[in-house]
Every structure is written in C-alpha cells, then in structure tokens.
Coordinates of C-alpha atoms and ligand atoms in Angstrom, one line a residue:
M19 CA 27.6 -4.2 13.0
T20 CA 26.7 -1.3 10.8
D21 CA 26.1 -3.8 8.0
N22 CA 22.9 -4.8 9.8
R23 CA 21.8 -1.3 10.6
H24 CA 18.4 -0.6 9.0
R25 CA 17.5 2.9 8.3
T26 CA 13.9 2.7 9.4
L27 CA 12.6 -0.2 11.5
A28 CA 9.1 -0.9 12.7
L29 CA 8.8 -2.3 16.3
L30 CA 5.5 -4.2 16.4
V31 CA 4.4 -4.8 19.9
A32 CA 2.2 -7.8 20.4
A33 CA 3.1 -8.9 23.8
G34 CA -0.4 -8.3 25.4
T35 CA -2.3 -11.2 26.7
G36 CA -5.4 -9.1 27.3
S37 CA -8.8 -10.6 26.2
R38 CA -11.1 -7.7 26.8
A39 CA -12.5 -8.3 23.4
G40 CA -13.9 -11.5 24.7
G41 CA -12.8 -15.0 23.9
D42 CA -9.7 -16.7 25.2
I43 CA -7.2 -15.6 22.6
P44 CA -5.3 -12.2 22.9
K45 CA -6.9 -9.6 20.6
Q46 CA -3.9 -9.3 18.3
F47 CA -4.3 -13.0 17.3
R48 CA -8.0 -12.8 16.6
T49 CA -9.0 -12.6 12.9
V50 CA -10.7 -9.8 11.0
G51 CA -11.6 -10.5 7.4
G52 CA -10.0 -14.0 7.8
K53 CA -6.6 -12.6 8.7
A54 CA -5.1 -12.2 12.2
V55 CA -5.0 -8.6 13.5
I56 CA -1.2 -8.8 14.0
V57 CA -0.8 -9.9 10.4
H58 CA -2.9 -7.0 9.1
A59 CA -0.6 -4.7 11.1
A60 CA 2.6 -6.4 9.9
D61 CA 1.5 -6.3 6.3
A62 CA 0.6 -2.6 6.5
L63 CA 4.1 -1.9 7.8
A64 CA 5.8 -4.1 5.3
A65 CA 3.9 -2.6 2.4
H66 CA 5.3 0.9 3.2
Q67 CA 8.3 1.8 1.1
G68 CA 9.9 3.8 3.9
I69 CA 10.0 0.9 6.3
D70 CA 13.0 -1.4 5.9
A71 CA 12.2 -4.2 8.3
I72 CA 9.9 -5.3 11.1
H73 CA 11.0 -6.4 14.6
L74 CA 8.4 -8.1 16.8
V75 CA 7.8 -8.1 20.5
I76 CA 5.6 -11.0 21.7
G77 CA 4.5 -12.6 24.9
A78 CA 6.1 -15.6 26.6
G79 CA 5.2 -18.8 24.8
Q80 CA 3.7 -17.0 21.7
E81 CA 6.5 -17.5 19.3
A82 CA 5.2 -20.7 17.5
Q83 CA 1.7 -19.2 17.2
V84 CA 3.1 -15.9 15.8
R85 CA 5.4 -17.6 13.4
A86 CA 2.5 -19.8 12.1
L87 CA 0.3 -16.7 11.6
L88 CA 3.0 -14.7 9.8
G89 CA 4.0 -17.6 7.5
D90 CA 6.9 -16.7 5.2
R91 CA 6.7 -12.9 5.9
A92 CA 10.1 -11.4 6.5
I93 CA 10.7 -10.5 10.2
A94 CA 14.0 -9.1 11.2
G95 CA 13.8 -10.2 14.8
V96 CA 11.5 -11.5 17.6
T97 CA 11.9 -10.5 21.2
Q98 CA 10.0 -11.7 24.2
G99 CA 8.2 -8.9 26.0
A100 CA 7.9 -8.0 29.7
D101 CA 5.0 -7.5 32.2
S102 CA 4.3 -3.9 31.2
R103 CA 4.0 -2.4 27.7
R104 CA 6.9 -0.1 28.6
G105 CA 9.1 -3.1 29.5
S106 CA 8.1 -4.8 26.3
V107 CA 9.1 -1.8 24.1
R108 CA 12.3 -1.4 26.1
A109 CA 13.2 -5.1 25.5
G110 CA 12.5 -4.7 21.7
L111 CA 14.6 -1.5 21.5
E112 CA 17.5 -3.2 23.3
A113 CA 17.3 -6.2 20.9
I114 CA 17.4 -3.9 17.9
A115 CA 20.4 -2.0 19.4
A116 CA 22.2 -5.3 20.0
A117 CA 21.6 -6.3 16.4
G118 CA 23.2 -3.0 15.1
G119 CA 20.5 -0.4 15.9
A120 CA 18.6 1.8 13.4
D121 CA 18.2 5.4 12.4
R122 CA 14.5 5.6 13.0
V123 CA 11.9 3.4 14.7
L124 CA 8.1 3.3 14.4
I125 CA 6.7 1.7 17.5
H126 CA 3.3 0.2 16.7
D127 CA 0.5 -1.7 18.6
A128 CA -0.4 -5.0 16.9
A129 CA -4.0 -4.4 17.9
R130 CA -4.3 -1.6 15.3
P131 CA -4.6 -3.5 12.1
F132 CA -5.5 -0.8 9.6
L133 CA -2.5 1.5 9.1
P134 CA -2.9 4.0 6.2
C135 CA 0.3 4.6 4.2
A136 CA -0.4 8.4 4.5
V137 CA 0.0 8.3 8.3
V138 CA 3.4 6.7 8.0
N139 CA 4.4 9.4 5.4
R140 CA 3.4 12.2 7.8
L141 CA 5.3 10.6 10.7
L142 CA 8.5 10.1 8.7
A143 CA 8.3 13.6 7.3
A144 CA 7.9 15.0 10.8
L145 CA 11.0 13.1 12.0
D146 CA 13.2 15.1 9.6
G147 CA 12.9 18.0 12.0
A148 CA 12.3 16.4 15.4
Q149 CA 13.2 13.4 17.6
G150 CA 9.6 12.1 17.9
A151 CA 6.2 12.3 16.1
I152 CA 2.8 10.8 16.9
P153 CA -0.5 10.5 15.1
V154 CA -3.4 12.1 16.9
L155 CA -7.1 12.8 16.3
P156 CA -9.1 15.7 17.8
V157 CA -11.7 14.9 20.5
A158 CA -15.2 15.4 19.1
D159 CA -17.3 14.3 22.1
T160 CA -17.9 16.4 25.1
L161 CA -15.7 15.3 28.0
V162 CA -16.8 15.2 31.6
R163 CA -15.5 13.8 34.8
G164 CA -17.8 11.5 36.7
A165 CA -17.9 9.5 39.9
D166 CA -20.5 7.1 41.3
G167 CA -22.6 7.4 38.3
A168 CA -22.9 11.2 38.6
M169 CA -21.5 13.8 36.3
G170 CA -18.8 16.0 37.7
Q171 CA -16.9 18.9 36.1
G172 CA -16.8 19.2 32.4
V173 CA -13.4 19.1 30.7
A174 CA -12.6 21.6 28.1
R175 CA -11.7 19.6 25.0
D176 CA -9.8 22.4 23.3
G177 CA -6.3 21.2 22.7
L178 CA -7.1 17.6 23.7
F179 CA -6.2 14.8 21.3
R180 CA -6.5 11.1 21.2
V181 CA -3.1 9.5 20.6
Q182 CA -2.6 6.6 18.2
T183 CA 0.3 4.5 17.1
P184 CA 2.7 4.0 15.3
Q185 CA 4.8 6.5 17.2
A186 CA 8.0 7.5 15.3
F187 CA 11.3 8.3 16.9
C188 CA 15.0 8.8 16.2
F189 CA 16.2 5.4 17.4
D190 CA 19.1 6.5 19.6
T191 CA 17.1 9.1 21.3
I192 CA 14.1 6.9 22.2
L193 CA 16.5 4.2 23.4
A194 CA 18.3 6.7 25.6
A195 CA 14.9 8.0 26.9
H196 CA 13.8 4.5 27.8
R197 CA 17.1 3.7 29.5
G198 CA 16.9 6.9 31.5
W199 CA 13.2 6.5 32.5
D200 CA 12.5 6.2 36.2
E201 CA 11.6 2.5 36.7
G202 CA 9.2 3.4 39.4
R203 CA 6.9 5.3 37.0
E204 CA 4.6 3.9 34.3
A205 CA 4.0 5.4 30.9
T206 CA 1.2 4.4 28.6
D207 CA 3.1 5.3 25.5
D208 CA 6.6 6.0 24.2
A209 CA 5.9 9.7 23.4
Q210 CA 5.6 10.4 27.1
I211 CA 9.0 8.8 27.7
L212 CA 10.6 10.9 25.0
K213 CA 8.9 14.0 26.3
G214 CA 10.1 13.1 29.8
W215 CA 13.6 13.0 28.4
G216 CA 13.3 16.6 27.3
H217 CA 12.4 16.4 23.7
D218 CA 9.4 17.8 21.8
V219 CA 7.0 15.4 20.2
I220 CA 5.4 16.6 16.9
L221 CA 1.7 15.9 16.4
V222 CA 0.6 14.7 12.9
A223 CA -2.9 13.8 11.7
G224 CA -3.9 10.3 12.6
D225 CA -6.7 8.3 11.0
E226 CA -10.1 7.1 12.2
G227 CA -9.4 3.7 10.7
L228 CA -6.3 3.3 12.8
E229 CA -8.3 2.7 16.0
K230 CA -7.2 0.0 18.4
L231 CA -9.4 -3.1 18.4
T232 CA -10.2 -3.6 22.1
Y233 CA -13.8 -4.6 22.7
H234 CA -16.0 -7.2 21.0
Q235 CA -17.9 -4.5 19.2
D236 CA -14.6 -3.1 17.7
F237 CA -14.1 -6.4 16.0
A238 CA -17.6 -6.5 14.6
R239 CA -17.1 -2.9 13.3
A240 CA -13.8 -3.9 11.7
E241 CA -15.4 -6.9 10.0
A242 CA -18.2 -4.7 8.6
R243 CA -15.6 -2.1 7.5
L244 CA -13.6 -4.7 5.6
A245 CA -16.6 -6.3 4.0
S246 CA -17.8 -2.9 2.7
A247 CA -14.5 -1.3 1.8
R248 CA -13.8 -2.0 -1.9
T249 CA -11.6 -0.3 -4.3
V250 CA -11.8 -0.1 -8.1
R251 CA -8.8 -1.2 -10.1
V252 CA -8.3 -0.9 -13.8
G253 CA -5.7 -2.9 -15.8
M254 CA -4.7 -2.9 -19.4
G255 CA -3.3 -5.5 -21.7
Y256 CA -1.8 -5.6 -25.2
D257 CA -0.6 -8.4 -27.3
V258 CA 0.5 -9.1 -30.9
H259 CA 1.0 -12.4 -32.7
R260 CA 2.2 -13.2 -36.2
L261 CA -0.2 -14.6 -38.9
A262 CA 1.2 -17.7 -40.5
P263 CA 0.0 -20.4 -42.9
D264 CA -0.8 -23.9 -41.6
E265 CA -2.0 -22.5 -38.3
E266 CA -5.5 -22.5 -36.7
L267 CA -6.9 -19.1 -35.9
W268 CA -8.0 -19.0 -32.3
L269 CA -9.3 -15.6 -31.4
G270 CA -11.2 -14.7 -28.3
G271 CA -11.4 -18.3 -27.3
V272 CA -13.2 -19.2 -30.6
L273 CA -11.8 -21.1 -33.6
V274 CA -12.3 -18.7 -36.5
P275 CA -12.2 -20.1 -40.1
H276 CA -9.4 -18.2 -42.0
D277 CA -6.7 -19.0 -44.5
R278 CA -4.0 -18.4 -41.9
G279 CA -3.7 -18.6 -38.1
L280 CA -1.7 -17.0 -35.4
A281 CA 1.7 -18.4 -34.5
G282 CA 3.2 -18.5 -31.1
H283 CA 4.2 -20.7 -28.2
S284 CA 0.6 -21.4 -27.0
D285 CA -2.4 -21.3 -29.3
A286 CA -1.4 -17.6 -29.7
D287 CA -4.9 -16.2 -29.0
V288 CA -3.9 -12.5 -28.8
A289 CA -7.3 -11.5 -27.6
L290 CA -7.3 -13.8 -24.5
H291 CA -3.7 -12.9 -23.8
A292 CA -4.5 -9.2 -23.8
I293 CA -7.4 -9.9 -21.3
V294 CA -5.1 -12.0 -19.1
D295 CA -2.6 -9.1 -19.0
A296 CA -5.4 -6.6 -18.2
L297 CA -6.5 -8.8 -15.2
L298 CA -3.0 -9.4 -14.0
G299 CA -2.3 -5.7 -14.4
A300 CA -5.3 -4.7 -12.3
L301 CA -3.9 -7.0 -9.6
A302 CA -0.3 -5.7 -10.1
E303 CA 0.7 -9.3 -10.4
G304 CA 3.1 -9.2 -13.3
D305 CA 2.1 -10.4 -16.8
I306 CA 1.2 -13.6 -18.7
G307 CA 4.9 -14.3 -19.5
S308 CA 5.9 -14.2 -15.8
H309 CA 3.2 -16.7 -14.9
F310 CA 3.5 -18.9 -18.0
P311 CA 7.0 -18.5 -19.3
P312 CA 7.3 -19.1 -23.1
S313 CA 10.5 -21.1 -22.3
D314 CA 8.4 -23.7 -20.4
A315 CA 7.6 -26.5 -22.8
Q316 CA 4.4 -27.4 -21.1
W317 CA 2.7 -24.3 -22.6
R318 CA 3.5 -25.3 -26.2
G319 CA 0.3 -25.2 -28.1
A320 CA -1.6 -24.8 -24.9
S321 CA -5.2 -23.6 -25.2
S322 CA -5.3 -20.0 -23.9
D323 CA -8.6 -20.5 -22.0
R324 CA -6.6 -22.0 -19.2
F325 CA -4.4 -18.8 -18.9
L326 CA -7.6 -16.8 -18.7
A327 CA -9.2 -19.1 -16.2
Y328 CA -6.0 -18.8 -14.1
A329 CA -6.1 -15.0 -14.2
G330 CA -9.8 -15.2 -13.1
D331 CA -8.8 -17.4 -10.2
R332 CA -6.1 -14.9 -9.2
V333 CA -8.8 -12.2 -9.0
A334 CA -11.0 -14.5 -6.8
A335 CA -8.0 -15.4 -4.6
R336 CA -7.6 -11.7 -3.8
G337 CA -11.2 -11.5 -2.9
G338 CA -12.0 -9.5 -6.0
T339 CA -14.7 -9.5 -8.7
I340 CA -14.4 -8.6 -12.3
D341 CA -16.8 -5.7 -13.1
H342 CA -16.1 -5.5 -16.8
V343 CA -13.7 -6.6 -19.6
D344 CA -13.4 -4.5 -22.8
L345 CA -11.5 -6.0 -25.7
T346 CA -10.5 -4.5 -29.0
I347 CA -9.1 -6.7 -31.8
I348 CA -7.0 -5.0 -34.4
C349 CA -6.8 -6.7 -37.8
E350 CA -7.6 -6.3 -41.5
A351 CA -9.0 -9.8 -41.8
P352 CA -10.9 -11.9 -40.9
K353 CA -14.1 -9.9 -40.1
I354 CA -14.7 -10.1 -36.3
G355 CA -18.4 -9.1 -36.4
P356 CA -19.8 -12.5 -37.2
H357 CA -17.8 -14.1 -34.3
R358 CA -18.3 -11.3 -31.8
D359 CA -21.1 -12.9 -29.8
A360 CA -19.4 -16.3 -29.8
M361 CA -16.3 -14.6 -28.4
R362 CA -18.2 -12.7 -25.7
T363 CA -20.0 -15.9 -24.7
R364 CA -16.8 -17.9 -24.5
I365 CA -14.9 -15.2 -22.5
A366 CA -17.9 -14.8 -20.1
E367 CA -18.0 -18.5 -19.7
I368 CA -14.3 -18.8 -18.9
L369 CA -14.4 -16.0 -16.3
S370 CA -17.9 -17.0 -15.0
L371 CA -19.3 -13.6 -15.8
P372 CA -22.6 -12.4 -17.2
I373 CA -22.2 -11.7 -20.9
D374 CA -23.2 -8.0 -20.4
R375 CA -19.8 -7.5 -18.6
V376 CA -17.8 -8.6 -21.6
S377 CA -17.3 -6.3 -24.6
V378 CA -15.7 -7.3 -27.8
K379 CA -14.9 -4.7 -30.4
A380 CA -12.8 -4.7 -33.6
T381 CA -11.0 -2.2 -35.8
T382 CA -8.8 -2.2 -38.9
T383 CA -5.8 0.1 -39.2
E384 CA -6.8 1.3 -42.7
R385 CA -4.2 -1.1 -44.2
L386 CA -1.4 0.7 -42.4
G387 CA 1.3 -1.1 -40.4
F388 CA 1.7 -4.8 -39.7
A389 CA -2.0 -5.3 -39.0
G390 CA -2.9 -3.5 -42.2
R391 CA -0.5 -5.7 -44.2
R392 CA -2.2 -8.8 -42.6
E393 CA 1.1 -9.8 -41.1
G394 CA -0.3 -10.1 -37.6
I395 CA -3.2 -9.4 -35.3
A396 CA -3.1 -7.1 -32.2
A397 CA -5.4 -7.0 -29.3
Q398 CA -5.9 -4.5 -26.4
A399 CA -8.0 -5.1 -23.3
V400 CA -9.1 -3.1 -20.3
A401 CA -10.3 -4.9 -17.2
T402 CA -12.1 -3.2 -14.3
L403 CA -12.0 -5.0 -11.0
S404 CA -13.4 -4.5 -7.6
L405 CA -11.0 -5.5 -4.8
P406 CA -11.2 -5.4 -1.0
A407 CA -9.7 -2.0 -0.1
L408 CA -7.4 -3.7 2.5
S409 CA -6.5 -6.9 0.9
Ligands
MG520 MG1 0.7 -13.6 -26.6

C-alpha cells in the first residue's frame, strides 16, 4: 500500500450542517465572491506545493452537492463524517490510514476559506521538529467573565491565543492520539487530542484572513474583503517574425504599406503576438503557442486581433482588468511614427481599453543584427494587470 502513501495530505473537514450564518445551507457551501467557501479552502490547499493531496470529510447526503461544487478538482478521497467534529476527523484519518496512510496531515476546517501560503509554510517547517503545530493569533481585546448580563472577573490575556486551522501533525501520531482518546470526552480541536496523548504542540503565527466564517456578518466582511483585495501582475512578451516579399505587413493590428511583409503561420503580427504573451504571462497561463498551436491549420493566415481578443477575455475571466500595455517595435523600416496612433487605437479597441492605457514605441538597432539588416521585425510588450488577490 506504500505506493498510495502521500507525503503530506490535507484533511478538509466539511461535515458540519450548522447554519448559524443564516439561511438553510451549511456555511461551507455558501458562496463568497461567487465561489463556495469549501472550494476556496480546497483551492488554497491544492495550490500549496507542499501538499500532495486532499481528503474530504463531508456530512451524510452531501456527496453529490460537494462533487458538483468541486467540479474536476482532484480529491484523493471522500469520507462521511460523524455526529461530532472529533468523530468526523477520526473517520477521515481512519480512511486515509486504510488507503495507505501519510507522513503528515493538515486538518483544516472548510469554513475557513482564505488560507495564506505562508501559514502552511510555517506549519510544515514546525513539523520538522515536532509532532504537531497550530496557527494562533494573540488576543487583542480585554477578556472578562460575565453572567446574567453583568461583568465578573477579568481574565489576564497574557499567554492567551486564538487557535485557527489548519492544524499540522505527523500522521501516525495524530491517528494514535485519536484512537487513544477517551470516547466520553469531547475536544474542540485536534491539537488538544495530540496534547492529551503526551506530545507538545508548536504555536506558529496564524493570519487574520484565516478567520472562520460563522455568522452572517462574517460573510459580508469576506465579500467586502474579496471585492477590495486586488493584486498587480506584470507580464512580458517578446516575438520575432521574418520579413519576406509578397506578404502584407500587419503590425499592431494595422495594415502598414511596405515593400515586404511579415511571414508566419498567422498574419505574423509580431506586435500583437508580443502583447498576447505579455497578457498571458501576467496571468501565468502559458504563451500564445500553447493556446493557438502553429501546428493547427485553423490559425493559418489568421488575423491576430482574435488572439489578442482571446487574451483580453482570459483576463476578464479571471476577474482582472488591464491597467496598461506598453509595446516596443524593433525594426529598421518601415517608420512606425506615422502609424503609431492607428496602432494604439486598434489595440485599445480590441482590448476595450481607453487609448491612454496603450503605449506604442519604436526603435531601430542602429543597423545591427537581424532587425538592422531588415531581415525581420521584433516586438516586446509589458502588460500590467490588476487581479483579484484571491482568485
Ligand atoms: Mg508570433
């Protein structure tokens, strides 16, 4: 069975049926930013290089719903949970053990959608010297006891922490701790179970964004956070095509009168190709050749504006906007200056941008190299995008 053994597994616990957040559906199935909370959590775990696979624990009768939400995302296993959180985790651990076990496991609540990569890094690093590690935050507010609406004794907050998930463990140890736990007692998290089994649990820094979504206002806050959190991405593109007789010269989406034109599989518009690669680069979605293979006959002689429109659509599909495109055309001839504004207008039109977000520049290479010898034209582009920070 060691063939199936994953080094580091995430156990995503989504068995709750609680609806404290209001509404009839369990909170892990509600959406934030158009995506179910459990899917945010699964995507964050899957995106971490140190996590090899995800195992899910879900409630009775939830499998079809969960599968539909997760689509074609890779899930190593799905286990039905129990009445208590502890029972659900135990069921998941036993299922993983039956499938070959793991070296390390990160046990995570599906109701915590925003998991920073850095928290996982800290947990995994701590596991190198311990059997368990948990993310915690210091308590900032004053704490008091109270009863019947009246304040009682204050509670010293020194040394108090709020505990988050994922909680990271050496798999065999947390499994043994769960098996050895007194069934008559409850535990609100797995670190208590490991501690009860006689092992130290290391505290690492958690993250404010990792808060559990429980109440209606938590969802409203998460929506606002997603709407406002943007990240800037910069991509670069570079392309070269050969100049040949009996070809039209398409450059920057404009037909430029010249004695020769660019040769290539499509219309060989190097300028638009460089911008397409800059946009795809900013998205980390490959390059123009991976989306429009030159081996595919349908792109023969194709007008490159459709490639650029496609790249613009990919940005939109990721919830992004294009802040700026800066293009440099490198050639000895023709002169670009007279066509600059037509190119800017055309590129802005294809990408549905205001023209002041499109820059077209040109340079020669002082007659040096292939561009200087008028054998070909090169183009470089830089694209600056704004993307949702947690897309
Ligand atoms: Mg090209």
